[in-house]
């Protein structure tokens, strides 16, 4: 007998069996997310073939161009989960307001937050893009969810994960019991367990990942840190390698597999950086922590930040614990430099 083939459904059910109090709600939500991911994977793979590329005329609330596939993925995830009966409400990076469950459907006790298609500006270049999600418990009274249910600290997440649409499609998730990765076998349409209990390697590869084009806008501490990593200041025996795709899920996935760190710092123009706390930073922080790594704002753990609004941005330093710790040390020396 060879190694058993574990589908994502079997894995979720097996995990849930270990917890007698589990109701099955969780399995159902994760399975619906996996279903939506398959639909999105199919569309992403077809993107070069069909007339689905290019932007709509609309801009999202962050002032960025919304590409058709983003809007479509937003709808697909909502519709895959609105009727499951386990969600009180949802919130998506592509929607200004939180998303109530339609009145015609039963509401449940969980809340889903998602970034339907992160890194979508990379679609036409065939660079990997991704979906990011996290699940919280509903915290307010009443049958239906409210915006307040969506605005919770990362520390209170009950599950998080992402899907990377790359050379293969992978779904990676945690419920707080390790990080597990599944690869989509397109011939049978199933996610199969390919990366059980993922850990960021120690020592990890010496890789840093950042958009260094913003160097002139960075603070002195941020500049000093990157100068150290690449040994521009002569302080590092061996320079780190730089890898940056501009697609957070792809950059994080590599960091999870190889180690090193990804960062999207604040700068003199955007003190909070670019990435969203609830849709991007907090879910990946849960994954990093479960894989033995860390995620920080540069000052405090991402998971401890109490959000104040749905679309709030936050600086992000994430990956191997030693690298994130070192970033924090350098950032303590920060003196803000005027933008050039
Ligand atoms: P998006 O949510 O609009 O796709 O933007 C987020 C993306 C991340 O995937 C990536 O890390 C970052 O934007 C890249 O930004 P930049 O081009 O400034 O380096
Ligand atoms: Mg995004």
mmCIF file of C-alpha atoms and ligand atoms in Angstrom:
data_model
loop_
_atom_site.group_PDB
_atom_site.id
_atom_site.type_symbol
_atom_site.label_atom_id
_atom_site.label_comp_id
_atom_site.label_asym_id
_atom_site.label_seq_id
_atom_site.Cartn_x
_atom_site.Cartn_y
_atom_site.Cartn_z
ATOM 1 C CA UNK A 1 0.000 0.000 0.000
ATOM 2 C CA UNK A 2 1.406 3.422 -0.931
ATOM 3 C CA UNK A 3 0.790 6.733 0.810
ATOM 4 C CA UNK A 4 -2.948 7.358 1.186
ATOM 5 C CA UNK A 5 -4.435 9.999 -1.097
ATOM 6 C CA UNK A 6 -5.983 12.647 1.117
ATOM 7 C CA UNK A 7 -8.477 15.004 -0.475
ATOM 8 C CA UNK A 8 -9.119 18.340 1.153
ATOM 9 C CA UNK A 9 -12.606 17.189 2.203
ATOM 10 C CA UNK A 10 -11.192 14.125 3.954
ATOM 11 C CA UNK A 11 -8.500 16.189 5.625
ATOM 12 C CA UNK A 12 -10.972 18.754 6.950
ATOM 13 C CA UNK A 13 -13.285 16.028 8.266
ATOM 14 C CA UNK A 14 -10.363 14.131 9.848
ATOM 15 C CA UNK A 15 -9.186 17.313 11.564
ATOM 16 C CA UNK A 16 -12.693 18.042 12.797
ATOM 17 C CA UNK A 17 -13.083 14.542 14.250
ATOM 18 C CA UNK A 18 -10.289 15.374 16.671
ATOM 19 C CA UNK A 19 -12.584 17.986 18.214
ATOM 20 C CA UNK A 20 -15.775 16.412 19.556
ATOM 21 C CA UNK A 21 -17.419 19.820 19.999
ATOM 22 C CA UNK A 22 -17.088 20.544 16.250
ATOM 23 C CA UNK A 23 -20.415 20.992 14.489
ATOM 24 C CA UNK A 24 -19.260 20.468 10.912
ATOM 25 C CA UNK A 25 -19.912 24.122 10.078
ATOM 26 C CA UNK A 26 -16.273 24.720 9.563
ATOM 27 C CA UNK A 27 -15.811 21.813 7.172
ATOM 28 C CA UNK A 28 -18.691 23.085 5.115
ATOM 29 C CA UNK A 29 -17.251 26.605 4.878
ATOM 30 C CA UNK A 30 -13.785 25.392 3.908
ATOM 31 C CA UNK A 31 -15.200 23.029 1.338
ATOM 32 C CA UNK A 32 -17.219 25.856 -0.220
ATOM 33 C CA UNK A 33 -14.079 27.989 -0.342
ATOM 34 C CA UNK A 34 -12.262 25.116 -2.068
ATOM 35 C CA UNK A 35 -15.111 24.907 -4.580
ATOM 36 C CA UNK A 36 -14.943 28.656 -5.304
ATOM 37 C CA UNK A 37 -11.157 28.336 -5.672
ATOM 38 C CA UNK A 38 -11.603 25.702 -8.366
ATOM 39 C CA UNK A 39 -13.931 27.974 -10.320
ATOM 40 C CA UNK A 40 -11.479 30.871 -10.024
ATOM 41 C CA UNK A 41 -8.526 28.629 -10.967
ATOM 42 C CA UNK A 42 -10.352 27.570 -14.116
ATOM 43 C CA UNK A 43 -11.024 31.171 -15.070
ATOM 44 C CA UNK A 44 -7.476 32.325 -14.285
ATOM 45 C CA UNK A 45 -6.102 29.525 -16.448
ATOM 46 C CA UNK A 46 -8.401 30.585 -19.271
ATOM 47 C CA UNK A 47 -7.653 34.284 -18.870
ATOM 48 C CA UNK A 48 -5.229 34.375 -21.776
ATOM 49 C CA UNK A 49 -7.675 32.613 -24.063
ATOM 50 C CA UNK A 50 -10.963 34.362 -23.548
ATOM 51 C CA UNK A 51 -11.969 37.961 -23.680
ATOM 52 C CA UNK A 52 -12.018 38.429 -19.939
ATOM 53 C CA UNK A 53 -8.843 40.449 -19.579
ATOM 54 C CA UNK A 54 -8.563 44.200 -19.199
ATOM 55 C CA UNK A 55 -10.054 46.621 -16.748
ATOM 56 C CA UNK A 56 -13.624 47.674 -16.271
ATOM 57 C CA UNK A 57 -14.226 51.423 -16.165
ATOM 58 C CA UNK A 58 -14.731 51.206 -12.448
ATOM 59 C CA UNK A 59 -12.260 51.945 -9.678
ATOM 60 C CA UNK A 60 -12.455 50.309 -6.290
ATOM 61 C CA UNK A 61 -12.599 52.271 -3.057
ATOM 62 C CA UNK A 62 -8.795 52.316 -2.889
ATOM 63 C CA UNK A 63 -8.754 54.243 -6.181
ATOM 64 C CA UNK A 64 -7.290 51.339 -8.104
ATOM 65 C CA UNK A 65 -8.553 49.963 -11.358
ATOM 66 C CA UNK A 66 -10.784 46.950 -10.794
ATOM 67 C CA UNK A 67 -10.090 44.270 -13.330
ATOM 68 C CA UNK A 68 -12.960 42.146 -14.530
ATOM 69 C CA UNK A 69 -11.611 39.013 -12.998
ATOM 70 C CA UNK A 70 -11.394 40.642 -9.534
ATOM 71 C CA UNK A 71 -15.042 41.578 -9.600
ATOM 72 C CA UNK A 72 -15.977 38.159 -10.918
ATOM 73 C CA UNK A 73 -13.954 36.334 -8.242
ATOM 74 C CA UNK A 74 -15.561 38.528 -5.576
ATOM 75 C CA UNK A 75 -19.017 37.408 -6.753
ATOM 76 C CA UNK A 76 -18.034 33.762 -7.120
ATOM 77 C CA UNK A 77 -16.855 33.523 -3.531
ATOM 78 C CA UNK A 78 -19.890 35.368 -2.207
ATOM 79 C CA UNK A 79 -22.302 33.173 -4.140
ATOM 80 C CA UNK A 80 -20.475 29.972 -3.218
ATOM 81 C CA UNK A 81 -20.976 30.783 0.457
ATOM 82 C CA UNK A 82 -24.033 33.029 0.895
ATOM 83 C CA UNK A 83 -26.474 30.131 1.205
ATOM 84 C CA UNK A 84 -24.405 27.688 3.279
ATOM 85 C CA UNK A 85 -26.182 28.678 6.498
ATOM 86 C CA UNK A 86 -22.942 28.922 8.475
ATOM 87 C CA UNK A 87 -21.988 32.542 7.812
ATOM 88 C CA UNK A 88 -23.404 35.583 9.593
ATOM 89 C CA UNK A 89 -21.880 37.958 7.025
ATOM 90 C CA UNK A 90 -18.818 38.466 4.834
ATOM 91 C CA UNK A 91 -16.453 41.268 3.863
ATOM 92 C CA UNK A 92 -14.359 41.522 0.721
ATOM 93 C CA UNK A 93 -11.488 43.745 -0.314
ATOM 94 C CA UNK A 94 -13.516 44.551 -3.413
ATOM 95 C CA UNK A 95 -16.502 45.944 -1.521
ATOM 96 C CA UNK A 96 -16.588 49.142 0.510
ATOM 97 C CA UNK A 97 -19.308 47.875 2.847
ATOM 98 C CA UNK A 98 -19.502 44.550 4.637
ATOM 99 C CA UNK A 99 -21.665 41.937 2.905
ATOM 100 C CA UNK A 100 -24.802 40.778 4.725
ATOM 101 C CA UNK A 101 -26.178 37.317 3.997
ATOM 102 C CA UNK A 102 -29.293 37.764 1.814
ATOM 103 C CA UNK A 103 -32.516 37.624 3.857
ATOM 104 C CA UNK A 104 -33.734 34.582 1.956
ATOM 105 C CA UNK A 105 -30.900 32.484 3.421
ATOM 106 C CA UNK A 106 -30.254 31.343 6.976
ATOM 107 C CA UNK A 107 -27.423 33.092 8.815
ATOM 108 C CA UNK A 108 -24.830 31.253 10.903
ATOM 109 C CA UNK A 109 -22.183 31.992 13.525
ATOM 110 C CA UNK A 110 -19.052 32.582 11.442
ATOM 111 C CA UNK A 111 -17.729 35.534 9.460
ATOM 112 C CA UNK A 112 -15.674 35.270 6.270
ATOM 113 C CA UNK A 113 -13.238 37.952 5.122
ATOM 114 C CA UNK A 114 -11.592 37.643 1.723
ATOM 115 C CA UNK A 115 -9.405 39.234 -0.885
ATOM 116 C CA UNK A 116 -10.825 37.551 -3.987
ATOM 117 C CA UNK A 117 -7.927 38.021 -6.388
ATOM 118 C CA UNK A 118 -4.813 39.551 -4.921
ATOM 119 C CA UNK A 119 -2.054 40.738 -7.229
ATOM 120 C CA UNK A 120 -4.458 40.924 -10.146
ATOM 121 C CA UNK A 121 -2.342 43.529 -11.951
ATOM 122 C CA UNK A 122 -0.055 40.563 -12.710
ATOM 123 C CA UNK A 123 -2.668 38.532 -14.578
ATOM 124 C CA UNK A 124 -1.639 39.539 -18.064
ATOM 125 C CA UNK A 125 2.017 38.731 -17.342
ATOM 126 C CA UNK A 126 1.139 35.186 -16.293
ATOM 127 C CA UNK A 127 2.554 35.755 -12.815
ATOM 128 C CA UNK A 128 0.917 33.825 -9.967
ATOM 129 C CA UNK A 129 -1.970 35.548 -8.228
ATOM 130 C CA UNK A 130 -4.042 34.460 -5.254
ATOM 131 C CA UNK A 131 -7.108 34.501 -3.032
ATOM 132 C CA UNK A 132 -6.704 35.173 0.700
ATOM 133 C CA UNK A 133 -9.328 34.381 3.331
ATOM 134 C CA UNK A 134 -9.915 34.283 7.065
ATOM 135 C CA UNK A 135 -12.742 33.161 9.325
ATOM 136 C CA UNK A 136 -13.870 34.637 12.636
ATOM 137 C CA UNK A 137 -16.672 33.834 15.017
ATOM 138 C CA UNK A 138 -19.622 36.217 15.053
ATOM 139 C CA UNK A 139 -19.319 38.361 18.186
ATOM 140 C CA UNK A 140 -22.427 40.544 18.185
ATOM 141 C CA UNK A 141 -25.864 39.640 19.478
ATOM 142 C CA UNK A 142 -28.667 39.156 17.014
ATOM 143 C CA UNK A 143 -29.229 36.701 14.241
ATOM 144 C CA UNK A 144 -27.479 38.547 11.395
ATOM 145 C CA UNK A 145 -23.878 39.703 11.234
ATOM 146 C CA UNK A 146 -22.803 43.338 11.364
ATOM 147 C CA UNK A 147 -19.722 45.295 10.318
ATOM 148 C CA UNK A 148 -18.472 44.941 13.887
ATOM 149 C CA UNK A 149 -18.286 41.174 13.426
ATOM 150 C CA UNK A 150 -15.826 41.743 10.582
ATOM 151 C CA UNK A 151 -13.579 44.164 12.468
ATOM 152 C CA UNK A 152 -11.785 41.791 14.828
ATOM 153 C CA UNK A 153 -8.094 41.348 15.675
ATOM 154 C CA UNK A 154 -6.172 38.606 13.906
ATOM 155 C CA UNK A 155 -5.613 36.879 17.230
ATOM 156 C CA UNK A 156 -9.312 35.913 17.213
ATOM 157 C CA UNK A 157 -9.261 34.208 13.810
ATOM 158 C CA UNK A 158 -10.410 30.605 13.795
ATOM 159 C CA UNK A 159 -9.054 29.808 10.338
ATOM 160 C CA UNK A 160 -7.125 31.442 7.536
ATOM 161 C CA UNK A 161 -5.679 30.456 4.217
ATOM 162 C CA UNK A 162 -4.878 31.325 0.674
ATOM 163 C CA UNK A 163 -5.075 29.892 -2.797
ATOM 164 C CA UNK A 164 -2.198 30.487 -5.173
ATOM 165 C CA UNK A 165 -2.989 30.252 -8.887
ATOM 166 C CA UNK A 166 0.426 29.476 -10.309
ATOM 167 C CA UNK A 167 2.161 26.723 -12.239
ATOM 168 C CA UNK A 168 -0.253 24.619 -10.220
ATOM 169 C CA UNK A 169 -3.146 25.747 -8.032
ATOM 170 C CA UNK A 170 -2.563 25.271 -4.314
ATOM 171 C CA UNK A 171 -4.843 25.834 -1.349
ATOM 172 C CA UNK A 172 -3.014 26.305 1.950
ATOM 173 C CA UNK A 173 -4.911 26.716 5.224
ATOM 174 C CA UNK A 174 -4.697 26.654 8.980
ATOM 175 C CA UNK A 175 -7.281 26.233 11.700
ATOM 176 C CA UNK A 176 -4.639 26.755 14.373
ATOM 177 C CA UNK A 177 -3.351 23.174 14.135
ATOM 178 C CA UNK A 178 -0.511 23.566 11.657
ATOM 179 C CA UNK A 179 -0.457 24.726 8.077
ATOM 180 C CA UNK A 180 -1.504 22.267 5.390
ATOM 181 C CA UNK A 181 -1.127 22.623 1.640
ATOM 182 C CA UNK A 182 -3.170 20.944 -1.108
ATOM 183 C CA UNK A 183 -2.448 20.882 -4.813
ATOM 184 C CA UNK A 184 -5.293 20.846 -7.309
ATOM 185 C CA UNK A 185 -5.218 17.835 -9.597
ATOM 186 C CA UNK A 186 -7.050 19.326 -12.570
ATOM 187 C CA UNK A 187 -7.692 15.924 -14.128
ATOM 188 C CA UNK A 188 -9.997 14.937 -11.256
ATOM 189 C CA UNK A 189 -10.845 18.400 -9.921
ATOM 190 C CA UNK A 190 -9.700 17.604 -6.388
ATOM 191 C CA UNK A 191 -7.319 19.338 -4.015
ATOM 192 C CA UNK A 192 -4.945 16.640 -2.738
ATOM 193 C CA UNK A 193 -2.764 16.922 0.354
ATOM 194 C CA UNK A 194 0.736 17.617 -0.940
ATOM 195 C CA UNK A 195 2.331 19.675 1.867
ATOM 196 C CA UNK A 196 1.275 18.431 5.329
ATOM 197 C CA UNK A 197 2.299 20.464 8.385
ATOM 198 C CA UNK A 198 4.317 23.120 6.567
ATOM 199 C CA UNK A 199 7.059 24.846 8.535
ATOM 200 C CA UNK A 200 9.211 27.768 7.446
ATOM 201 C CA UNK A 201 12.671 26.142 7.242
ATOM 202 C CA UNK A 202 15.275 26.993 9.879
ATOM 203 C CA UNK A 203 17.716 28.240 8.847
ATOM 204 C CA UNK A 204 15.749 29.521 5.908
ATOM 205 C CA UNK A 205 17.176 30.715 2.643
ATOM 206 C CA UNK A 206 18.615 34.215 2.782
ATOM 207 C CA UNK A 207 15.924 35.947 0.756
ATOM 208 C CA UNK A 208 14.310 39.345 1.219
ATOM 209 C CA UNK A 209 11.283 40.499 -0.707
ATOM 210 C CA UNK A 210 10.302 44.150 -0.970
ATOM 211 C CA UNK A 211 9.531 46.785 -3.593
ATOM 212 C CA UNK A 212 12.890 48.533 -3.402
ATOM 213 C CA UNK A 213 11.722 51.129 -5.897
ATOM 214 C CA UNK A 214 10.362 53.040 -2.899
ATOM 215 C CA UNK A 215 13.779 53.229 -1.186
ATOM 216 C CA UNK A 216 13.896 57.037 -1.407
ATOM 217 C CA UNK A 217 10.621 57.267 0.523
ATOM 218 C CA UNK A 218 11.633 54.858 3.273
ATOM 219 C CA UNK A 219 12.546 55.792 6.815
ATOM 220 C CA UNK A 220 16.162 55.662 7.940
ATOM 221 C CA UNK A 221 15.582 52.405 9.855
ATOM 222 C CA UNK A 222 14.010 50.697 6.859
ATOM 223 C CA UNK A 223 16.875 51.813 4.604
ATOM 224 C CA UNK A 224 19.466 50.664 7.124
ATOM 225 C CA UNK A 225 17.778 47.249 7.389
ATOM 226 C CA UNK A 226 17.781 46.638 3.635
ATOM 227 C CA UNK A 227 21.334 48.016 3.346
ATOM 228 C CA UNK A 228 22.306 45.431 5.954
ATOM 229 C CA UNK A 229 20.488 42.581 4.178
ATOM 230 C CA UNK A 230 22.260 43.215 0.905
ATOM 231 C CA UNK A 231 25.497 44.098 2.646
ATOM 232 C CA UNK A 232 25.536 47.596 1.173
ATOM 233 C CA UNK A 233 26.917 48.734 4.536
ATOM 234 C CA UNK A 234 29.499 45.955 4.853
ATOM 235 C CA UNK A 235 27.750 44.542 7.946
ATOM 236 C CA UNK A 236 26.613 41.187 6.562
ATOM 237 C CA UNK A 237 29.059 38.407 5.728
ATOM 238 C CA UNK A 238 26.901 37.280 2.828
ATOM 239 C CA UNK A 239 24.226 39.354 1.070
ATOM 240 C CA UNK A 240 20.634 38.162 0.947
ATOM 241 C CA UNK A 241 19.037 37.493 -2.443
ATOM 242 C CA UNK A 242 16.134 39.674 -3.547
ATOM 243 C CA UNK A 243 12.928 38.145 -4.900
ATOM 244 C CA UNK A 244 9.770 40.202 -5.490
ATOM 245 C CA UNK A 245 6.892 39.334 -7.813
ATOM 246 C CA UNK A 246 4.500 42.128 -6.781
ATOM 247 C CA UNK A 247 1.965 39.427 -5.968
ATOM 248 C CA UNK A 248 1.648 38.998 -2.216
ATOM 249 C CA UNK A 249 0.371 35.422 -2.210
ATOM 250 C CA UNK A 250 3.192 34.285 -4.491
ATOM 251 C CA UNK A 251 5.805 36.119 -2.437
ATOM 252 C CA UNK A 252 4.380 34.758 0.810
ATOM 253 C CA UNK A 253 4.108 31.210 -0.540
ATOM 254 C CA UNK A 254 7.796 31.280 -1.466
ATOM 255 C CA UNK A 255 8.652 32.656 1.971
ATOM 256 C CA UNK A 256 6.694 29.840 3.618
ATOM 257 C CA UNK A 257 8.552 27.222 1.562
ATOM 258 C CA UNK A 258 12.067 28.687 1.560
ATOM 259 C CA UNK A 259 12.239 31.135 4.471
ATOM 260 C CA UNK A 260 13.480 34.718 4.530
ATOM 261 C CA UNK A 261 11.099 37.632 4.775
ATOM 262 C CA UNK A 262 8.594 39.663 2.815
ATOM 263 C CA UNK A 263 7.976 43.275 3.708
ATOM 264 C CA UNK A 264 5.712 46.064 2.620
ATOM 265 C CA UNK A 265 6.775 48.976 4.812
ATOM 266 C CA UNK A 266 5.118 52.282 5.407
ATOM 267 C CA UNK A 267 6.900 55.245 3.835
ATOM 268 C CA UNK A 268 6.866 59.037 3.864
ATOM 269 C CA UNK A 269 3.930 59.142 1.438
ATOM 270 C CA UNK A 270 1.959 56.203 2.842
ATOM 271 C CA UNK A 271 2.737 55.741 6.505
ATOM 272 C CA UNK A 272 0.593 52.607 6.676
ATOM 273 C CA UNK A 273 1.983 51.053 3.485
ATOM 274 C CA UNK A 274 -0.381 49.478 0.988
ATOM 275 C CA UNK A 275 -1.573 46.147 2.271
ATOM 276 C CA UNK A 276 -4.884 45.684 4.066
ATOM 277 C CA UNK A 277 -4.863 44.461 7.647
ATOM 278 C CA UNK A 278 -8.045 42.399 7.505
ATOM 279 C CA UNK A 279 -7.839 40.924 4.022
ATOM 280 C CA UNK A 280 -4.104 40.416 3.577
ATOM 281 C CA UNK A 281 -1.853 40.943 6.592
ATOM 282 C CA UNK A 282 -3.834 39.252 9.384
ATOM 283 C CA UNK A 283 -4.671 35.993 7.543
ATOM 284 C CA UNK A 284 -1.080 35.533 6.363
ATOM 285 C CA UNK A 285 0.163 36.390 9.864
ATOM 286 C CA UNK A 286 -1.854 33.463 11.274
ATOM 287 C CA UNK A 287 -0.326 31.181 8.638
ATOM 288 C CA UNK A 288 3.216 32.438 9.312
ATOM 289 C CA UNK A 289 2.810 31.943 13.066
ATOM 290 C CA UNK A 290 1.450 28.420 12.625
ATOM 291 C CA UNK A 291 4.422 27.624 10.370
ATOM 292 C CA UNK A 292 6.900 28.743 13.049
ATOM 293 C CA UNK A 293 7.416 32.242 11.664
ATOM 294 C CA UNK A 294 6.193 35.710 12.604
ATOM 295 C CA UNK A 295 4.429 38.756 11.225
ATOM 296 C CA UNK A 296 4.903 42.270 12.556
ATOM 297 C CA UNK A 297 3.975 45.840 11.728
ATOM 298 C CA UNK A 298 7.620 46.596 12.445
ATOM 299 C CA UNK A 299 6.653 47.359 16.037
ATOM 300 C CA UNK A 300 4.031 44.859 17.201
ATOM 301 C CA UNK A 301 2.650 41.515 16.118
ATOM 302 C CA UNK A 302 0.146 41.919 13.289
ATOM 303 C CA UNK A 303 -2.223 39.563 15.080
ATOM 304 C CA UNK A 304 -2.424 41.871 18.095
ATOM 305 C CA UNK A 305 -3.476 44.946 16.139
ATOM 306 C CA UNK A 306 -7.038 45.980 16.947
ATOM 307 C CA UNK A 307 -8.547 47.063 13.626
ATOM 308 C CA UNK A 308 -10.607 50.230 13.465
ATOM 309 C CA UNK A 309 -12.023 49.974 9.969
ATOM 310 C CA UNK A 310 -12.716 47.387 7.306
ATOM 311 C CA UNK A 311 -10.170 48.590 4.773
ATOM 312 C CA UNK A 312 -7.391 49.812 7.026
ATOM 313 C CA UNK A 313 -3.830 49.427 5.743
ATOM 314 C CA UNK A 314 -0.831 48.293 7.762
ATOM 315 C CA UNK A 315 2.943 47.892 7.269
ATOM 316 C CA UNK A 316 3.849 44.213 7.017
ATOM 317 C CA UNK A 317 7.038 42.284 7.863
ATOM 318 C CA UNK A 318 6.435 38.550 7.585
ATOM 319 C CA UNK A 319 8.436 35.341 7.348
ATOM 320 C CA UNK A 320 11.236 33.696 9.318
ATOM 321 C CA UNK A 321 11.146 34.751 12.944
ATOM 322 C CA UNK A 322 14.823 35.790 13.117
ATOM 323 C CA UNK A 323 14.415 38.045 10.053
ATOM 324 C CA UNK A 324 11.250 39.718 11.388
ATOM 325 C CA UNK A 325 12.893 40.214 14.805
ATOM 326 C CA UNK A 326 15.883 41.833 13.108
ATOM 327 C CA UNK A 327 13.628 44.140 11.072
ATOM 328 C CA UNK A 328 12.046 45.362 14.310
ATOM 329 C CA UNK A 329 15.494 46.079 15.776
ATOM 330 C CA UNK A 330 16.459 48.240 12.796
ATOM 331 C CA UNK A 331 13.092 50.016 12.734
ATOM 332 C CA UNK A 332 13.554 51.140 16.325
ATOM 333 C CA UNK A 333 16.207 53.492 14.950
ATOM 334 C CA UNK A 334 13.714 55.129 12.620
ATOM 335 C CA UNK A 335 13.894 58.799 11.825
ATOM 336 C CA UNK A 336 11.464 59.848 9.135
ATOM 337 C CA UNK A 337 13.197 61.207 6.039
ATOM 338 C CA UNK A 338 11.437 63.711 3.780
ATOM 339 C CA UNK A 339 10.224 62.254 0.476
ATOM 340 C CA UNK A 340 12.311 63.123 -2.585
HETATM 341 P P1 LIG B 1 -4.103 44.338 -4.724
HETATM 342 O O1 LIG B 1 -4.830 43.833 -3.523
HETATM 343 O O2 LIG B 1 -4.728 45.556 -5.318
HETATM 344 O O3 LIG B 1 -3.857 43.275 -5.754
HETATM 345 O O4 LIG B 1 -2.674 44.904 -4.238
HETATM 346 C C1 LIG B 1 -1.904 44.135 -3.412
HETATM 347 C C2 LIG B 1 -0.636 43.762 -4.134
HETATM 348 C C3 LIG B 1 0.087 42.659 -3.418
HETATM 349 O O5 LIG B 1 -0.215 41.424 -4.005
HETATM 350 C C4 LIG B 1 1.538 43.024 -3.642
HETATM 351 O O6 LIG B 1 2.364 42.563 -2.599
HETATM 352 C C5 LIG B 1 1.514 44.514 -3.711
HETATM 353 O O7 LIG B 1 0.219 44.879 -4.126
HETATM 354 C C6 LIG B 1 2.488 45.083 -4.690
HETATM 355 O O8 LIG B 1 2.473 46.463 -4.622
HETATM 356 P P2 LIG B 1 3.606 47.343 -5.336
HETATM 357 O O9 LIG B 1 3.304 47.311 -6.794
HETATM 358 O O10 LIG B 1 3.459 48.713 -4.741
HETATM 359 O O11 LIG B 1 4.934 46.738 -5.022
HETATM 360 MG MG1 LIG B 2 -5.140 42.454 -2.289
#
